[in-house]
Amino acid sequence: FFLSLLMMFSTPLLSSCSRHVLTRWKGLPPPLSCLRLLSSSASAFAASAVDLASIKELREKSGAPISDVKAALQAANGQMDAAFDELRKRGLAASRKKAGRAATEGVVAIATESDGSAAAVVELNSETDFVARNDKFISLARSLAQHALAQTPEGHVGELDAEALRASTITGGNQTVADTVIEVAATVRENLQFRRAWAARLSGSSLIATYVHGKIEPDIGRIASVVALSPAADASASADNALALAKDLAMHACAVKPLYVRESDVPQAVLDAERAIYVEKAIADGKNPDRADKVADKSMKKYAEDICLLNQKFVKDMSKTVSAVLKSDAKGWSLENFGRIEVGEGMEKASTDFAAEVAKTVADSAK
């Protein structure tokens, strides 16, 4: 940082000195000319030392490039607050222009209540994986998860209204979630999007477990899941055993990617469309309609194993289904619901030149 500033101030000085040595000041020998020039320039450089400290302070505060920081300070006559406001206005305007650009990278963040009664997971997207590792970006993701948790009402298990969350005032702040995201986007100089949130808040003896895959930090990663279990009145398994299984099921959900809890949760339209595909394929393979129906029945069973959590083979013991493990290891406990969020899931990712992306990031960081 200081080296770049030194070059900024010293290059014009040396250039000017060389010019005077070559052309000579009228009536003064060249050495005296240079000494006089160096003396006056040194005084100016000393006076600018305060500016260097201001530049450093404002750059750390705003995250803006040195050239923008210097220009803002000059425009504000060295007034730090006014310069910061100017940078913020410029950054917000620039970030709004970037809002249409694809943001398919990012992180998921999880927040939980200390007593384990509630958890929330959010997805925050960026344009590049480099920004997804930025401290300010990660801090924003964590704040959004905490806010989603605070906004989750008692008894809720499922997705949260992302649009309502964007319009709400962020926990511990004085502006909306949407404006907070835009402000951080202005700092990191990329399009950022708060995409979605899933949360559960249960009362009584119900319990919640979470799992994060591809961790950047304990609560930040690439995939996150939340599992909620509730006991029946005659449940014989202890809460500790149920919690241990819930953690395993959260890990299972991250790894195996179920879409529904049980077959009855799958929309009939989805089942009918899938079955029609199997029947059509069987007939195309030469089966008669009756035989095609039987083939479709068998295929639908396999389909349920692929998409329904309770029907899937348990990732830690493939000889058993999740349903069977739940009955044996947490007898009397039932799976209320689960949530799984993966960064960029379902989004079309633009092909990028990795080398060019690295070069752009390096260039931006050097500004």
Coordinates of C-alpha atoms in Angstrom, one line a residue:
F1 CA 0.0 0.0 0.0
F2 CA 2.7 2.5 1.0
L3 CA 4.9 1.5 -1.9
S4 CA 2.2 2.3 -4.4
L5 CA 1.6 5.7 -2.7
L6 CA 5.3 6.5 -2.6
M7 CA 5.5 5.8 -6.4
M8 CA 2.5 8.0 -6.9
F9 CA 4.2 11.0 -5.2
S10 CA 7.9 10.3 -6.2
T11 CA 7.4 9.7 -9.9
P12 CA 6.3 13.3 -10.8
L13 CA 9.0 14.6 -8.5
L14 CA 11.8 12.8 -10.2
S15 CA 10.4 13.6 -13.6
S16 CA 10.2 17.3 -12.8
C17 CA 13.7 17.3 -11.4
S18 CA 15.2 15.6 -14.5
R19 CA 13.4 18.1 -16.8
H20 CA 14.9 21.1 -14.9
V21 CA 18.3 19.6 -15.0
L22 CA 18.1 19.3 -18.7
T23 CA 16.6 22.7 -19.5
R24 CA 18.3 24.6 -16.5
W25 CA 16.6 27.4 -14.7
K26 CA 17.5 30.8 -16.0
G27 CA 20.3 32.3 -14.0
L28 CA 20.8 29.3 -11.7
P29 CA 23.2 26.4 -12.1
P30 CA 21.5 23.0 -12.5
P31 CA 22.5 21.6 -9.1
L32 CA 21.0 24.6 -7.3
S33 CA 17.9 24.3 -9.4
C34 CA 17.4 20.7 -8.4
L35 CA 18.1 21.4 -4.8
R36 CA 15.6 24.1 -4.7
L37 CA 13.0 21.9 -6.5
L38 CA 13.7 19.0 -4.1
S39 CA 13.4 21.3 -1.2
S40 CA 10.0 22.6 -2.2
S41 CA 8.8 19.2 -3.3
A42 CA 9.9 17.7 0.0
S43 CA 7.9 20.3 1.8
A44 CA 4.9 19.4 -0.3
F45 CA 5.5 15.7 0.4
A46 CA 5.8 16.3 4.1
A47 CA 2.5 18.2 4.0
S48 CA 0.9 15.4 2.2
A49 CA 1.9 12.9 4.9
V50 CA -1.4 13.7 6.7
D51 CA -3.2 12.9 3.4
L52 CA -1.4 9.6 3.3
A53 CA -2.8 8.7 6.7
S54 CA -6.2 9.8 5.6
I55 CA -6.0 7.8 2.4
K56 CA -5.0 4.7 4.4
E57 CA -7.8 5.2 6.9
L58 CA -10.5 5.8 4.3
R59 CA -9.4 2.9 2.2
E60 CA -9.6 0.5 5.1
K61 CA -13.0 1.9 6.1
S62 CA -14.5 1.9 2.6
G63 CA -12.6 -0.8 0.8
A64 CA -12.5 1.5 -2.3
P65 CA -9.4 1.7 -4.6
I66 CA -6.7 4.2 -3.7
S67 CA -7.4 6.4 -6.7
D68 CA -11.1 6.7 -5.8
V69 CA -10.2 7.3 -2.1
K70 CA -7.7 10.1 -3.0
A71 CA -10.2 11.7 -5.4
A72 CA -13.0 11.6 -2.8
L73 CA -10.7 13.2 -0.1
Q74 CA -9.7 16.0 -2.5
A75 CA -13.3 16.7 -3.5
A76 CA -14.2 16.8 0.2
N77 CA -11.2 19.0 1.1
G78 CA -9.9 16.3 3.4
Q79 CA -13.1 15.8 5.4
M80 CA -13.2 12.1 6.2
D81 CA -17.0 11.8 6.7
A82 CA -17.9 13.7 3.6
A83 CA -15.4 11.7 1.5
F84 CA -16.8 8.4 2.9
D85 CA -20.3 9.5 2.0
E86 CA -19.1 10.4 -1.5
L87 CA -17.5 7.0 -2.0
R88 CA -20.6 5.3 -0.7
K89 CA -22.8 7.2 -3.2
R90 CA -20.5 6.2 -6.0
G91 CA -20.3 2.6 -4.9
L92 CA -24.1 2.3 -4.6
A93 CA -24.6 3.7 -8.0
A94 CA -22.0 1.3 -9.5
S95 CA -23.5 -1.7 -7.6
R96 CA -27.0 -1.0 -9.0
K97 CA -25.5 -1.0 -12.5
K98 CA -24.0 -4.5 -11.8
A99 CA -27.4 -5.9 -10.6
G100 CA -28.2 -7.5 -13.9
R101 CA -25.0 -9.6 -14.0
A102 CA -25.1 -13.3 -13.2
A103 CA -24.3 -14.1 -9.5
T104 CA -24.0 -17.9 -9.2
E105 CA -21.2 -18.3 -6.8
G106 CA -21.3 -17.5 -3.0
V107 CA -21.9 -19.3 0.3
V108 CA -24.6 -20.7 2.5
A109 CA -24.7 -19.6 6.2
I110 CA -26.4 -21.2 9.1
A111 CA -27.5 -19.6 12.4
T112 CA -28.9 -21.6 15.4
E113 CA -30.4 -20.8 18.8
S114 CA -28.2 -21.8 21.7
D115 CA -30.8 -24.2 23.0
G116 CA -31.1 -26.0 19.6
S117 CA -34.8 -25.0 19.2
A118 CA -34.4 -23.2 16.0
A119 CA -32.1 -22.9 13.0
A120 CA -32.0 -20.9 9.7
V121 CA -29.9 -21.3 6.6
V122 CA -29.5 -18.6 3.9
E123 CA -27.9 -18.4 0.4
L124 CA -25.9 -15.3 -0.5
N125 CA -24.6 -15.2 -4.1
S126 CA -21.7 -13.4 -5.7
E127 CA -20.3 -13.3 -9.2
T128 CA -17.0 -15.0 -8.3
D129 CA -15.7 -17.4 -5.8
F130 CA -13.0 -14.9 -4.8
V131 CA -15.5 -12.5 -3.4
A132 CA -17.3 -15.4 -1.7
R133 CA -14.1 -15.7 0.5
N134 CA -14.1 -11.9 1.3
D135 CA -14.4 -11.1 5.0
K136 CA -17.1 -8.5 4.4
F137 CA -19.1 -10.9 2.2
I138 CA -18.9 -13.7 4.8
S139 CA -19.8 -11.3 7.6
L140 CA -22.9 -10.2 5.5
A141 CA -23.9 -13.9 5.0
R142 CA -23.6 -14.5 8.7
S143 CA -25.7 -11.4 9.5
L144 CA -28.4 -12.5 7.0
A145 CA -28.6 -16.0 8.7
Q146 CA -29.0 -14.4 12.1
H147 CA -31.7 -12.1 10.7
A148 CA -33.5 -15.0 9.1
L149 CA -33.4 -16.8 12.4
A150 CA -34.8 -13.8 14.3
Q151 CA -37.6 -13.5 11.7
T152 CA -38.7 -17.2 12.0
P153 CA -42.0 -17.5 13.9
E154 CA -42.8 -20.3 16.4
G155 CA -43.9 -23.5 14.7
H156 CA -42.5 -22.6 11.3
V157 CA -40.7 -25.3 9.4
G158 CA -39.9 -24.6 5.8
E159 CA -38.9 -21.9 3.4
L160 CA -39.0 -18.2 4.4
D161 CA -40.4 -15.5 2.2
A162 CA -37.2 -14.1 0.7
E163 CA -38.9 -11.0 -0.7
A164 CA -40.3 -10.1 2.8
L165 CA -36.9 -10.7 4.3
R166 CA -35.3 -8.3 1.7
A167 CA -37.8 -5.6 2.6
S168 CA -37.4 -6.0 6.4
T169 CA -34.9 -4.0 8.6
I170 CA -31.9 -6.1 9.2
T171 CA -31.4 -7.2 12.8
G172 CA -29.1 -4.8 14.7
G173 CA -29.2 -2.3 11.8
N174 CA -31.2 0.7 10.6
Q175 CA -31.6 -0.2 6.9
T176 CA -33.3 -2.9 5.0
V177 CA -31.7 -6.2 4.1
A178 CA -31.8 -5.2 0.4
D179 CA -30.0 -1.9 1.1
T180 CA -27.4 -3.7 3.3
V181 CA -26.6 -6.2 0.5
I182 CA -26.3 -3.3 -2.0
E183 CA -23.9 -1.5 0.3
V184 CA -21.6 -4.5 0.7
A185 CA -21.8 -5.0 -3.1
A186 CA -20.5 -1.5 -3.6
T187 CA -17.5 -2.4 -1.4
V188 CA -16.6 -5.7 -3.0
R189 CA -17.5 -4.3 -6.5
E190 CA -19.6 -7.2 -7.6
N191 CA -23.3 -8.0 -8.0
L192 CA -24.5 -9.7 -4.8
Q193 CA -27.9 -11.4 -4.3
F194 CA -29.7 -12.6 -1.2
R195 CA -31.4 -15.5 -2.9
R196 CA -33.3 -17.7 -0.4
A197 CA -33.7 -18.9 3.2
W198 CA -35.0 -21.9 5.0
A199 CA -35.7 -22.1 8.8
A200 CA -37.3 -24.2 11.6
R201 CA -38.4 -23.1 15.0
L202 CA -40.1 -25.8 17.2
S203 CA -41.2 -25.9 20.8
G204 CA -41.4 -28.6 23.4
S205 CA -39.3 -31.6 23.1
S206 CA -38.7 -31.3 19.3
L207 CA -35.1 -30.9 18.2
I208 CA -33.1 -29.5 15.3
A209 CA -29.8 -30.5 13.8
T210 CA -27.6 -28.9 11.1
Y211 CA -24.8 -29.8 8.9
V212 CA -22.5 -27.7 6.6
H213 CA -20.5 -29.2 3.8
G214 CA -17.5 -27.5 2.0
K215 CA -16.9 -25.4 5.1
I216 CA -15.1 -22.0 4.8
E217 CA -15.9 -21.5 8.5
P218 CA -17.9 -23.6 10.9
D219 CA -21.2 -21.9 10.0
I220 CA -20.3 -21.0 6.3
G221 CA -20.0 -23.4 3.4
R222 CA -21.2 -24.5 0.0
I223 CA -24.1 -26.8 1.1
A224 CA -26.1 -26.7 4.3
S225 CA -29.0 -28.7 5.7
V226 CA -31.4 -28.6 8.6
V227 CA -33.3 -31.5 10.0
A228 CA -36.2 -31.3 12.5
L229 CA -37.4 -34.3 14.6
S230 CA -40.3 -34.5 17.0
P231 CA -41.1 -37.2 19.6
A232 CA -44.3 -39.1 20.1
A233 CA -45.8 -39.2 23.6
D234 CA -44.5 -42.8 24.0
A235 CA -41.1 -42.3 22.4
S236 CA -38.6 -44.7 23.9
A237 CA -35.4 -43.3 22.4
S238 CA -33.6 -40.6 24.4
A239 CA -33.3 -37.0 23.1
D240 CA -29.5 -37.6 22.9
N241 CA -29.9 -40.6 20.6
A242 CA -32.4 -38.7 18.5
L243 CA -30.1 -35.7 18.2
A244 CA -27.2 -37.9 17.2
L245 CA -29.3 -39.5 14.4
A246 CA -30.7 -36.0 13.4
K247 CA -27.1 -34.9 12.8
D248 CA -26.4 -37.9 10.7
L249 CA -29.6 -37.3 8.7
A250 CA -28.5 -33.7 8.1
M251 CA -25.2 -35.0 6.8
H252 CA -27.2 -37.5 4.7
A253 CA -29.4 -34.7 3.2
C254 CA -26.3 -32.8 2.2
A255 CA -24.7 -35.8 0.5
V256 CA -27.7 -37.6 -1.1
K257 CA -29.8 -34.6 -2.1
P258 CA -33.4 -35.7 -1.4
L259 CA -36.2 -33.5 -2.6
Y260 CA -39.1 -34.6 -0.3
V261 CA -39.6 -36.2 3.1
R262 CA -41.9 -39.0 2.0
E263 CA -43.9 -40.1 -1.1
S264 CA -47.1 -38.4 0.0
D265 CA -45.2 -35.0 -0.2
V266 CA -44.5 -35.4 -3.9
P267 CA -47.1 -33.4 -6.0
Q268 CA -49.3 -35.7 -7.9
A269 CA -48.5 -33.9 -11.2
V270 CA -44.9 -34.7 -10.7
L271 CA -45.7 -38.4 -10.1
D272 CA -48.0 -38.6 -13.1
A273 CA -45.4 -37.0 -15.4
E274 CA -42.7 -39.3 -14.2
R275 CA -44.9 -42.4 -14.5
A276 CA -45.9 -41.4 -18.1
I277 CA -42.2 -41.3 -19.0
Y278 CA -41.6 -44.8 -17.7
V279 CA -44.7 -46.2 -19.5
E280 CA -43.8 -44.6 -22.8
K281 CA -40.2 -45.9 -22.5
A282 CA -41.4 -49.5 -21.8
I283 CA -43.8 -49.4 -24.8
A284 CA -41.0 -48.1 -26.9
D285 CA -38.9 -51.1 -25.7
G286 CA -41.6 -53.5 -27.0
K287 CA -43.7 -54.1 -23.9
N288 CA -47.4 -54.4 -24.1
P289 CA -49.5 -51.8 -22.1
D290 CA -50.1 -54.2 -19.2
R291 CA -46.5 -55.1 -18.9
A292 CA -45.5 -51.5 -19.4
D293 CA -47.6 -50.5 -16.3
K294 CA -45.8 -53.1 -14.2
V295 CA -42.4 -51.9 -15.4
A296 CA -43.6 -48.3 -14.5
D297 CA -44.6 -49.4 -11.0
K298 CA -41.1 -50.8 -10.4
S299 CA -39.5 -47.7 -11.8
M300 CA -41.6 -45.4 -9.6
K301 CA -40.5 -47.3 -6.5
K302 CA -36.9 -46.6 -7.5
Y303 CA -37.8 -43.0 -8.2
A304 CA -39.2 -42.6 -4.7
E305 CA -35.9 -44.0 -3.3
D306 CA -34.1 -41.3 -5.3
I307 CA -36.1 -38.3 -4.2
C308 CA -37.7 -39.1 -0.8
L309 CA -35.5 -38.9 2.3
L310 CA -37.3 -41.6 4.2
N311 CA -37.1 -44.0 1.2
Q312 CA -33.4 -43.5 0.5
K313 CA -30.6 -45.8 1.6
F314 CA -29.0 -44.4 4.7
V315 CA -25.6 -43.0 3.7
K316 CA -23.9 -44.5 6.7
D317 CA -25.5 -47.9 6.3
M318 CA -26.6 -48.6 2.7
S319 CA -28.3 -51.9 3.8
K320 CA -31.1 -49.9 5.5
T321 CA -33.4 -47.1 4.5
V322 CA -33.6 -43.9 6.5
S323 CA -37.1 -44.9 7.6
A324 CA -35.8 -48.1 9.1
V325 CA -32.9 -46.4 10.8
L326 CA -35.2 -43.8 12.3
K327 CA -37.4 -46.6 13.8
S328 CA -34.4 -48.6 15.2
D329 CA -32.2 -45.8 16.4
A330 CA -34.7 -43.2 17.4
K331 CA -37.8 -45.1 18.2
G332 CA -40.9 -42.9 18.7
W333 CA -39.3 -40.0 16.9
S334 CA -40.6 -38.7 13.5
L335 CA -39.0 -36.6 10.8
E336 CA -40.9 -33.3 10.7
N337 CA -39.1 -31.8 7.8
F338 CA -35.7 -31.0 6.4
G339 CA -34.2 -28.2 4.4
R340 CA -31.2 -28.3 2.1
I341 CA -29.6 -25.4 0.3
E342 CA -26.7 -25.6 -2.2
V343 CA -24.9 -22.6 -3.6
G344 CA -26.0 -21.9 -7.2
E345 CA -28.4 -24.9 -7.3
G346 CA -30.8 -24.6 -10.3
M347 CA -29.0 -21.5 -11.7
E348 CA -27.3 -21.5 -15.1
K349 CA -23.7 -20.7 -14.7
A350 CA -21.9 -18.7 -17.4
S351 CA -18.7 -20.3 -18.7
T352 CA -15.7 -18.2 -17.5
D353 CA -12.1 -17.9 -18.4
F354 CA -10.4 -18.8 -15.1
A355 CA -7.1 -17.2 -15.9
A356 CA -8.9 -14.0 -17.0
E357 CA -10.9 -14.1 -13.7
V358 CA -7.8 -14.3 -11.7
A359 CA -6.1 -11.5 -13.6
K360 CA -9.2 -9.3 -13.1
T361 CA -9.3 -10.0 -9.4
V362 CA -5.6 -9.2 -9.0
A363 CA -6.0 -6.0 -11.0
D364 CA -9.0 -4.8 -9.0
S365 CA -7.2 -5.5 -5.7
A366 CA -4.2 -3.5 -6.8
K367 CA -6.3 -0.4 -7.5

